[in-house]
Amino acid sequence: MALVIGNGAYKDNPLRNPTNDADDVSKVLKDAGFEVTVVKDADQTTFEKAVKDFSSRLSGADTGLFYYAGHGVQIEGVNYLIPVSPRLDNVADVKLRAMAVDSVVARMEQSGIKTALVFLDSCRDNPFPGASRSTNRGLAVVPTPKTRNSLIAYATAPGEVAADGTGRNGVFSAAFIAQVAIPGQELSELMRKVSADVAAATGGKQNPRVDFGMQEPFWFISPDEMAFRAEAALKANQEEIARLEKELAERQARINATRDAQAKQALEVEQQRQAALAAAKKLETEGLAREAERQRKLAEEANRAAAERAALAAEQAKQQAVLASIASSRRAELEKLARDAESDNPDVLIETIERLDRVLADVAKEYASTWKSIEAKLREGYTPRFVALSAAKPELWETDAEFSARIKKERTSLEREMEQAVASRKAELEAEQVKQTAAMRKQYEDALALLARKTWVLQRQSVGLQIGEFDRNERTWPFTVSSFDPTIPMEPRTFVVNLASAPDVRKAIVDLDTAVKAGALAGRIEWALRRNRDKGWYELVIRRVSVENLTTSATVAAWQGEVTTAYFTPGKRQSPSLARATLRLTSPDAGGRLYRDGVDMGPLPISLSLPAGPYGLEIRWSDRTTSISGALEIGANVSRSVVKPLPLMLPVAGGSFEMGSNNEENDERPVHRVTVSSFFMSATEVTQAQYKEVMGINPSNFTGGSDVPMRPVENVSWYDAVLFCNKLSQKEGYEPAYYSDADYKKVYTGGDAVYWKRSANGYRLPTEAEWEYAARGGALSRGYPYAGSAAVDEVAWYSSNSRSTRPVGTKKPNKLGLYDMSGNVWEWCWDWYGGYGAGSVTNPAGPSSGTSRVLQGGGWGYDASGTRVADRSNSSPSISYYNSGFRLVRPQSE
């Protein structure tokens, strides 16, 4: 049964093609064997009556098809098909007088049909301008009917507009009509072709949407019908041949009996013509016989596949019933587990979680096994069809290339159909699994949530409290809390109560002394459990340790956090294992000692056992201290190297020096006297770790190896260096040195314009004069050609001893304690590059303009000459290179 409606005669926005669409769609559907009702230009009453009559006739039918061409609109997510009258001026009119697609679909569902097909060539533009503000573009997606087989096809994607077409039909309808007219196409393949044709005709602007709910294949002209038509065509041809052969025999007899030569010749000419026609018919019959045989085999294969699918569906239903019984068969157990989950006993809660986990795993295993069997049989059902394709032979009229292309196309289509069937069945089974396990999964998740928030308390006799000696001078009193319960192991935690900070010091000391003497103080430990499903164990977590005054209920001292102290497998909570890890610390710098919570643990290198989880340690040298932190997994064995930190900024006392050289490059001449003011300079080039901490990125080329954080940052432009200076200044509370305007109102954040505010106290790049003065050693200069030595290898990483950057501070410093002023990376300076003058100058900052900025110090990829303190280089400020980095200066007076 089919209902086809084409509405085009709208008063305000008429459409040319829907009535043609209705006529042509109904024709191809009738050819396919449908009983079709055609309604054109339906008003509200006609539309409603047509749908009502259609739903009535569907009772007892196998397939129902609804096709609509015309205006449609969605309002609040509901699709409405618009009658040609009455005029609809607003949303209320639409809801009252238009036909809701949901209503059509619901009536088709209620009829009990096996297959429901809905085609909507709608959403062709807004049919009522007066309601344009309250409607949405295009149609919304409609839930597919809950019949055994269903399909809803939209002429275009949801929310988009379909074209009415420039020919006789709408674009979607034209493609649909053409494909339905081609017999033997399964519905999924047919709709893929329709979609492709529409997209091609509109240049990709219109893309139909098809929502499949088909559990069985569907043909407009079925394989059985194709076989019947092929057999009928063969029989008609055979009857025609028999007739022709009878006529030939009769004519031959007449020829033999005729004595008139002219008459006999005429009969012989006709006989030859009829004989040729009969021969041609025989050849045609041979082709029809092959086609009939092919269609017969296809029909047999389709029927066999349908029977297999029916048998498989029955088996799957049986398997699904078995799976569905799993949850109900365990209902009593699960109900008991639900009650147990509320218990305050941690062992009961753990058992509940583990048993629920096992139940869910068992169900998942059953479903996985069932799916494996179903998938194998699904794919097996397609095997004969693939075998038939492999055994196929070319038709008489096919070239080898055409035959190969046809078989390839049919194989691709069959593979697509098979994968679609597999995916659809898998989705159904997964949905069933989710449905069947929803209750127990919620129970499981609730139990896990309870475990996550649950905190148990250990106190009184199970908690040890060691009271230290009160220090009258410092007014501090130490207390140590420990666990006596073997199931709650933890490292003793010491508190030092500072009574000097109490509002009333005397009262606080007396009150605490009274509580100590009265035995009114007690330790309290709050602990929890954390499940580690991947490891298969539970972890004991200490959340709070405190000293409580039992008489006043006041907390004397407390620590709060998350420390994992032990772990155990299910059923072994009474004998937990300590949650510890091993940390081995080494250092390339001698003299370092490890301190933990202020306690000297010994010199480096050292190995120590630590509780798993976060840690914080301190390494002390005679003149430096650094802190390290991290997290250790249970049972881990970690090695870590600690580098002695270098001071960030060193003072450089101002003074005068002879800048340049008359013995080397021309741009180093003439030597001239320069005076600079005092400043601070960073002891090293800015490292990759420092740059990343401030900028959030590391642009460096050399990022391999454990020493990467301490290597100088490179691959930074002059602008990058300037921006770093400003960000670091802002981070540390200094006034930025660089601005984007000459009035210093807009802090530099990027761009070509950079102005230096000399009165600012923030970080900046050194001037070329400051850089060379510091590199030479300032007032302590010994006149060395390199920064700190006459021997380049003592102070510089350069081309003869390095093929990449090296960690900063690993060569000898100069007299000011500055490292790598020679070598490692070239360092950006503030100045534009230009020639020197001959006169004496104070605090020069280079030319006022230029095209390149100064670089100093040489780098790992350059020879020794480039590392001289007087050597100069330059580059465009926008260029970044893996030989270029920078260091910082700040003014000494703020």
Coordinates of C-alpha atoms in Angstrom, one line a residue, residues 550-891:
L550 CA 39.0 15.0 74.8
T551 CA 37.7 17.4 77.5
T552 CA 37.0 20.3 75.2
S553 CA 36.7 18.5 71.9
A554 CA 39.2 21.0 70.5
T555 CA 41.8 20.1 67.9
V556 CA 45.3 20.8 69.3
A557 CA 47.1 20.0 66.0
A558 CA 46.1 18.5 62.7
W559 CA 47.4 17.4 59.3
Q560 CA 45.2 16.9 56.3
G561 CA 46.0 15.5 52.9
E562 CA 46.1 12.2 50.9
V563 CA 48.9 9.8 51.7
T564 CA 48.8 6.1 50.5
T565 CA 50.4 4.0 53.2
A566 CA 49.6 0.4 52.3
Y567 CA 47.8 -1.8 49.8
F568 CA 46.1 -5.2 49.8
T569 CA 44.3 -7.6 47.5
P570 CA 40.6 -8.4 48.1
G571 CA 40.2 -10.6 51.2
K572 CA 43.7 -9.7 52.5
R573 CA 42.9 -6.4 54.3
Q574 CA 44.1 -7.9 57.6
S575 CA 47.6 -8.3 56.3
P576 CA 48.4 -5.2 54.1
S577 CA 51.7 -4.5 52.4
L578 CA 53.4 -1.2 52.9
A579 CA 53.0 1.1 50.0
R580 CA 56.5 2.2 49.4
A581 CA 58.9 2.9 46.6
T582 CA 62.6 3.4 46.2
L583 CA 64.1 6.7 45.2
R584 CA 67.8 7.0 44.3
L585 CA 69.3 10.5 44.1
T586 CA 72.6 11.4 42.5
S587 CA 74.2 14.7 41.6
P588 CA 77.1 15.8 39.4
D589 CA 77.9 18.4 42.0
A590 CA 79.8 17.2 45.1
G591 CA 78.8 18.2 48.7
G592 CA 75.0 17.8 48.5
R593 CA 73.0 16.4 51.4
L594 CA 69.4 15.2 51.5
Y595 CA 67.0 16.6 54.0
R596 CA 63.4 15.2 54.6
D597 CA 61.1 17.2 56.8
G598 CA 64.2 19.1 58.0
V599 CA 66.0 15.9 59.0
D600 CA 69.4 15.2 57.5
M601 CA 69.2 11.9 55.7
G602 CA 72.8 11.8 54.5
P603 CA 75.0 12.8 51.5
L604 CA 74.3 12.2 47.9
P605 CA 74.3 9.7 46.2
I606 CA 71.6 8.1 48.4
S607 CA 68.8 5.6 48.1
L608 CA 65.8 5.8 50.4
S609 CA 62.5 4.0 50.8
L610 CA 59.6 6.4 50.7
P611 CA 55.8 6.1 51.0
A612 CA 54.2 5.8 47.6
G613 CA 52.5 9.0 46.4
P614 CA 53.7 12.6 46.4
Y615 CA 57.0 13.5 48.0
G616 CA 58.9 16.7 48.7
L617 CA 62.6 16.7 49.5
E618 CA 65.4 19.3 49.9
I619 CA 69.0 19.0 48.8
R620 CA 71.5 21.3 50.5
W621 CA 75.0 22.4 49.5
S622 CA 77.1 24.7 51.6
D623 CA 76.0 27.7 49.6
R624 CA 72.9 26.6 47.7
T625 CA 69.6 24.7 48.4
T626 CA 67.1 23.2 46.0
S627 CA 63.8 21.5 46.5
I628 CA 62.6 18.5 44.5
S629 CA 59.1 16.9 44.3
G630 CA 57.3 14.3 42.4
A631 CA 55.1 11.2 42.9
L632 CA 56.0 7.6 43.2
E633 CA 53.9 4.6 42.3
I634 CA 53.7 1.6 44.7
G635 CA 56.8 -0.6 44.2
A636 CA 58.5 1.8 41.9
N637 CA 62.3 2.1 41.7
V638 CA 63.2 5.6 40.5
S639 CA 66.6 7.2 39.9
R640 CA 66.9 11.0 39.7
S641 CA 69.9 13.3 39.2
V642 CA 69.8 16.7 41.0
V643 CA 71.9 19.6 39.6
K644 CA 73.2 22.3 42.0
P645 CA 71.2 25.5 41.2
L646 CA 72.9 28.5 40.0
P647 CA 72.1 32.0 41.2
L648 CA 69.7 33.8 38.8
M649 CA 71.1 37.3 39.0
L650 CA 74.6 38.5 40.0
P651 CA 75.6 42.1 40.6
V652 CA 77.9 43.8 38.1
A653 CA 79.5 46.9 39.5
G654 CA 79.6 49.8 36.9
G655 CA 82.9 51.1 35.5
S656 CA 84.8 52.1 32.3
F657 CA 86.5 49.9 29.7
E658 CA 88.0 49.9 26.3
M659 CA 85.3 48.4 24.0
G660 CA 86.1 46.7 20.7
S661 CA 89.3 45.5 19.1
N662 CA 91.7 46.9 16.6
N663 CA 93.2 43.5 15.8
E664 CA 90.3 41.5 14.4
E665 CA 87.2 42.2 12.4
N666 CA 86.5 45.7 10.9
D667 CA 83.1 46.1 12.8
E668 CA 85.1 45.8 16.1
R669 CA 86.9 49.0 15.3
P670 CA 87.8 51.5 16.6
V671 CA 88.5 50.7 20.2
H672 CA 86.7 53.4 22.3
R673 CA 86.1 54.2 25.9
V674 CA 82.8 53.3 27.4
T675 CA 81.3 53.8 30.8
V676 CA 78.4 51.7 32.1
S677 CA 76.3 51.9 35.3
S678 CA 75.9 49.1 37.7
F679 CA 73.4 46.3 36.9
F680 CA 72.4 42.8 37.7
M681 CA 73.0 40.0 35.1
S682 CA 71.8 36.4 35.0
A683 CA 74.6 34.0 35.9
T684 CA 73.6 31.8 32.9
E685 CA 71.7 32.0 29.7
V686 CA 68.0 31.5 30.1
T687 CA 67.4 27.8 30.2
Q688 CA 64.7 25.7 28.5
A689 CA 63.1 25.0 31.8
Q690 CA 63.0 28.7 32.7
Y691 CA 61.6 29.7 29.3
K692 CA 58.8 27.0 29.5
E693 CA 57.8 28.0 33.0
V694 CA 57.2 31.6 31.9
M695 CA 56.0 31.1 28.3
G696 CA 54.3 27.7 28.5
I697 CA 56.2 26.4 25.5
N698 CA 59.7 25.3 24.6
P699 CA 60.7 26.2 21.1
S700 CA 64.2 24.7 21.3
N701 CA 65.7 22.4 18.7
F702 CA 67.7 20.4 21.2
T703 CA 65.1 18.7 23.4
G704 CA 66.5 15.2 23.8
G705 CA 68.1 13.8 26.9
S706 CA 67.7 14.1 30.7
D707 CA 69.7 17.4 30.9
V708 CA 67.3 19.3 28.5
P709 CA 65.8 21.5 31.2
M710 CA 69.3 22.9 32.0
R711 CA 70.3 23.6 28.4
P712 CA 69.9 27.1 27.1
V713 CA 66.7 27.9 25.3
E714 CA 67.4 28.5 21.6
N715 CA 65.4 28.9 18.4
V716 CA 64.0 32.2 19.8
S717 CA 63.8 35.5 18.0
W718 CA 64.8 38.9 19.5
Y719 CA 61.1 39.6 19.8
D720 CA 60.6 36.4 21.7
A721 CA 63.3 37.4 24.1
V722 CA 61.8 40.8 24.7
L723 CA 58.4 39.3 25.4
F724 CA 59.9 36.8 27.8
C725 CA 61.5 39.7 29.7
N726 CA 58.2 41.4 30.1
K727 CA 56.3 38.3 31.2
L728 CA 58.9 37.4 33.8
S729 CA 58.8 41.0 35.1
Q730 CA 55.1 40.9 35.5
K731 CA 55.2 37.4 37.1
E732 CA 57.7 38.7 39.7
G733 CA 56.0 42.0 40.3
Y734 CA 58.5 44.3 38.5
E735 CA 57.6 47.1 36.0
P736 CA 58.0 45.8 32.4
A737 CA 60.8 47.4 30.5
Y738 CA 59.3 47.2 27.0
Y739 CA 56.3 48.9 25.5
S740 CA 54.5 49.2 22.1
D741 CA 54.3 52.9 22.2
A742 CA 56.7 55.8 22.8
D743 CA 54.5 57.1 25.7
Y744 CA 55.0 53.7 27.6
K745 CA 51.3 53.2 28.0
K746 CA 50.8 49.9 26.3
V747 CA 53.0 47.0 27.6
Y748 CA 54.6 45.1 24.7
T749 CA 52.9 41.9 24.0
G750 CA 53.9 41.4 20.4
G751 CA 54.5 43.2 17.1
D752 CA 57.4 45.1 15.4
A753 CA 57.3 48.3 17.5
V754 CA 59.3 48.0 20.8
Y755 CA 60.2 50.9 23.1
W756 CA 62.5 50.6 26.1
K757 CA 61.5 52.4 29.2
R758 CA 64.9 52.9 30.9
S759 CA 63.4 53.9 34.3
A760 CA 61.6 50.5 34.6
N761 CA 63.0 48.0 37.1
G762 CA 62.0 44.9 35.2
Y763 CA 64.0 42.4 33.3
R764 CA 65.5 43.3 29.9
L765 CA 68.2 42.4 27.4
P766 CA 71.7 43.8 28.0
T767 CA 73.0 46.6 25.8
E768 CA 76.0 45.5 23.7
A769 CA 78.2 47.7 25.9
E770 CA 76.8 46.0 29.1
W771 CA 77.3 42.6 27.6
E772 CA 80.9 43.1 26.6
Y773 CA 81.8 44.8 29.9
A774 CA 80.4 41.9 31.9
A775 CA 81.9 39.3 29.5
R776 CA 85.4 40.8 30.0
G777 CA 84.9 40.6 33.8
G778 CA 83.9 44.2 34.6
A779 CA 86.2 45.9 37.1
L780 CA 87.9 42.5 37.6
S781 CA 88.9 42.0 34.0
R782 CA 92.2 40.4 33.3
G783 CA 92.1 41.3 29.6
Y784 CA 91.4 37.7 28.4
P785 CA 90.2 37.3 24.8
Y786 CA 87.5 34.9 26.0
A787 CA 85.1 35.4 28.9
G788 CA 87.2 34.2 31.8
S789 CA 90.2 32.7 30.2
A790 CA 92.9 32.8 27.6
A791 CA 92.1 29.2 26.8
V792 CA 88.9 28.9 24.9
D793 CA 88.2 25.2 26.0
E794 CA 88.1 26.2 29.6
V795 CA 85.1 28.5 29.2
A796 CA 83.3 27.8 25.9
W797 CA 81.3 25.2 24.1
Y798 CA 82.0 25.8 20.4
S799 CA 82.4 23.9 17.2
S800 CA 85.6 22.0 18.2
N801 CA 84.2 20.5 21.4
S802 CA 80.4 20.3 20.8
R803 CA 77.8 19.4 18.2
S804 CA 74.9 20.9 20.1
T805 CA 74.1 23.1 23.1
R806 CA 75.2 21.9 26.6
P807 CA 73.7 22.4 30.0
V808 CA 74.5 25.9 31.3
G809 CA 77.2 26.4 33.9
T810 CA 79.2 23.3 33.0
K811 CA 82.3 25.4 31.9
K812 CA 84.4 27.7 34.0
P813 CA 82.8 31.1 34.9
N814 CA 84.5 34.4 34.4
K815 CA 85.7 36.6 37.2
L816 CA 82.1 37.9 37.9
G817 CA 80.7 34.3 38.2
L818 CA 79.0 34.5 34.8
Y819 CA 78.9 31.3 32.8
D820 CA 78.9 30.7 29.0
M821 CA 79.5 34.3 28.0
S822 CA 81.7 32.7 25.5
G823 CA 80.0 29.9 23.4
N824 CA 77.0 27.6 23.9
V825 CA 74.5 30.0 22.2
W826 CA 74.8 33.5 20.6
E827 CA 73.0 36.0 22.9
W828 CA 70.6 38.7 21.8
C829 CA 71.4 42.3 22.9
W830 CA 69.2 45.4 22.8
D831 CA 71.1 47.4 20.2
W832 CA 70.5 47.8 16.6
Y833 CA 73.6 46.7 14.7
G834 CA 75.8 49.5 13.5
G835 CA 79.4 50.9 13.4
Y836 CA 81.3 52.2 16.5
G837 CA 82.2 55.8 17.0
A838 CA 85.7 57.0 18.2
G839 CA 84.7 59.1 21.2
S840 CA 84.0 58.2 24.8
V841 CA 80.4 57.4 25.6
T842 CA 78.3 56.6 28.7
N843 CA 75.7 53.9 28.7
P844 CA 75.4 53.7 24.9
A845 CA 72.4 51.8 23.5
G846 CA 73.3 51.6 19.8
P847 CA 71.9 53.3 16.8
S848 CA 68.3 54.6 17.0
S849 CA 67.2 52.4 14.1
G850 CA 68.3 49.6 11.9
T851 CA 67.5 46.3 10.2
S852 CA 69.2 43.8 12.5
R853 CA 69.9 43.4 16.2
V854 CA 73.3 42.6 17.8
L855 CA 74.2 39.0 18.8
Q856 CA 77.2 38.4 21.1
G857 CA 79.3 35.5 22.5
G858 CA 79.4 32.9 19.8
G859 CA 77.8 29.5 19.9
W860 CA 78.3 25.7 19.7
G861 CA 78.3 25.7 15.9
Y862 CA 81.0 28.4 15.5
D863 CA 84.7 28.5 15.7
A864 CA 86.8 29.9 18.6
S865 CA 87.1 33.3 17.0
G866 CA 83.3 33.9 17.3
T867 CA 83.5 33.3 21.1
R868 CA 85.9 36.2 21.7
V869 CA 84.4 38.9 24.0
A870 CA 84.9 41.6 21.3
D871 CA 83.4 39.6 18.4
R872 CA 80.1 40.9 17.0
S873 CA 77.3 39.3 15.0
N874 CA 73.8 40.4 14.0
S875 CA 70.5 39.1 12.7
S876 CA 67.0 40.2 11.8
P877 CA 65.0 40.5 15.1
S878 CA 62.3 38.3 13.7
I879 CA 64.6 35.4 12.9
S880 CA 64.9 32.4 15.3
Y881 CA 67.8 30.0 15.0
Y882 CA 69.0 27.0 17.0
N883 CA 72.3 28.9 17.7
S884 CA 70.6 31.9 19.3
G885 CA 69.4 32.5 22.9
F886 CA 69.7 35.2 25.5
R887 CA 70.4 36.2 29.1
L888 CA 68.8 38.8 31.3
V889 CA 69.8 42.1 33.1
R890 CA 68.0 44.3 35.6
P891 CA 69.0 47.7 37.0

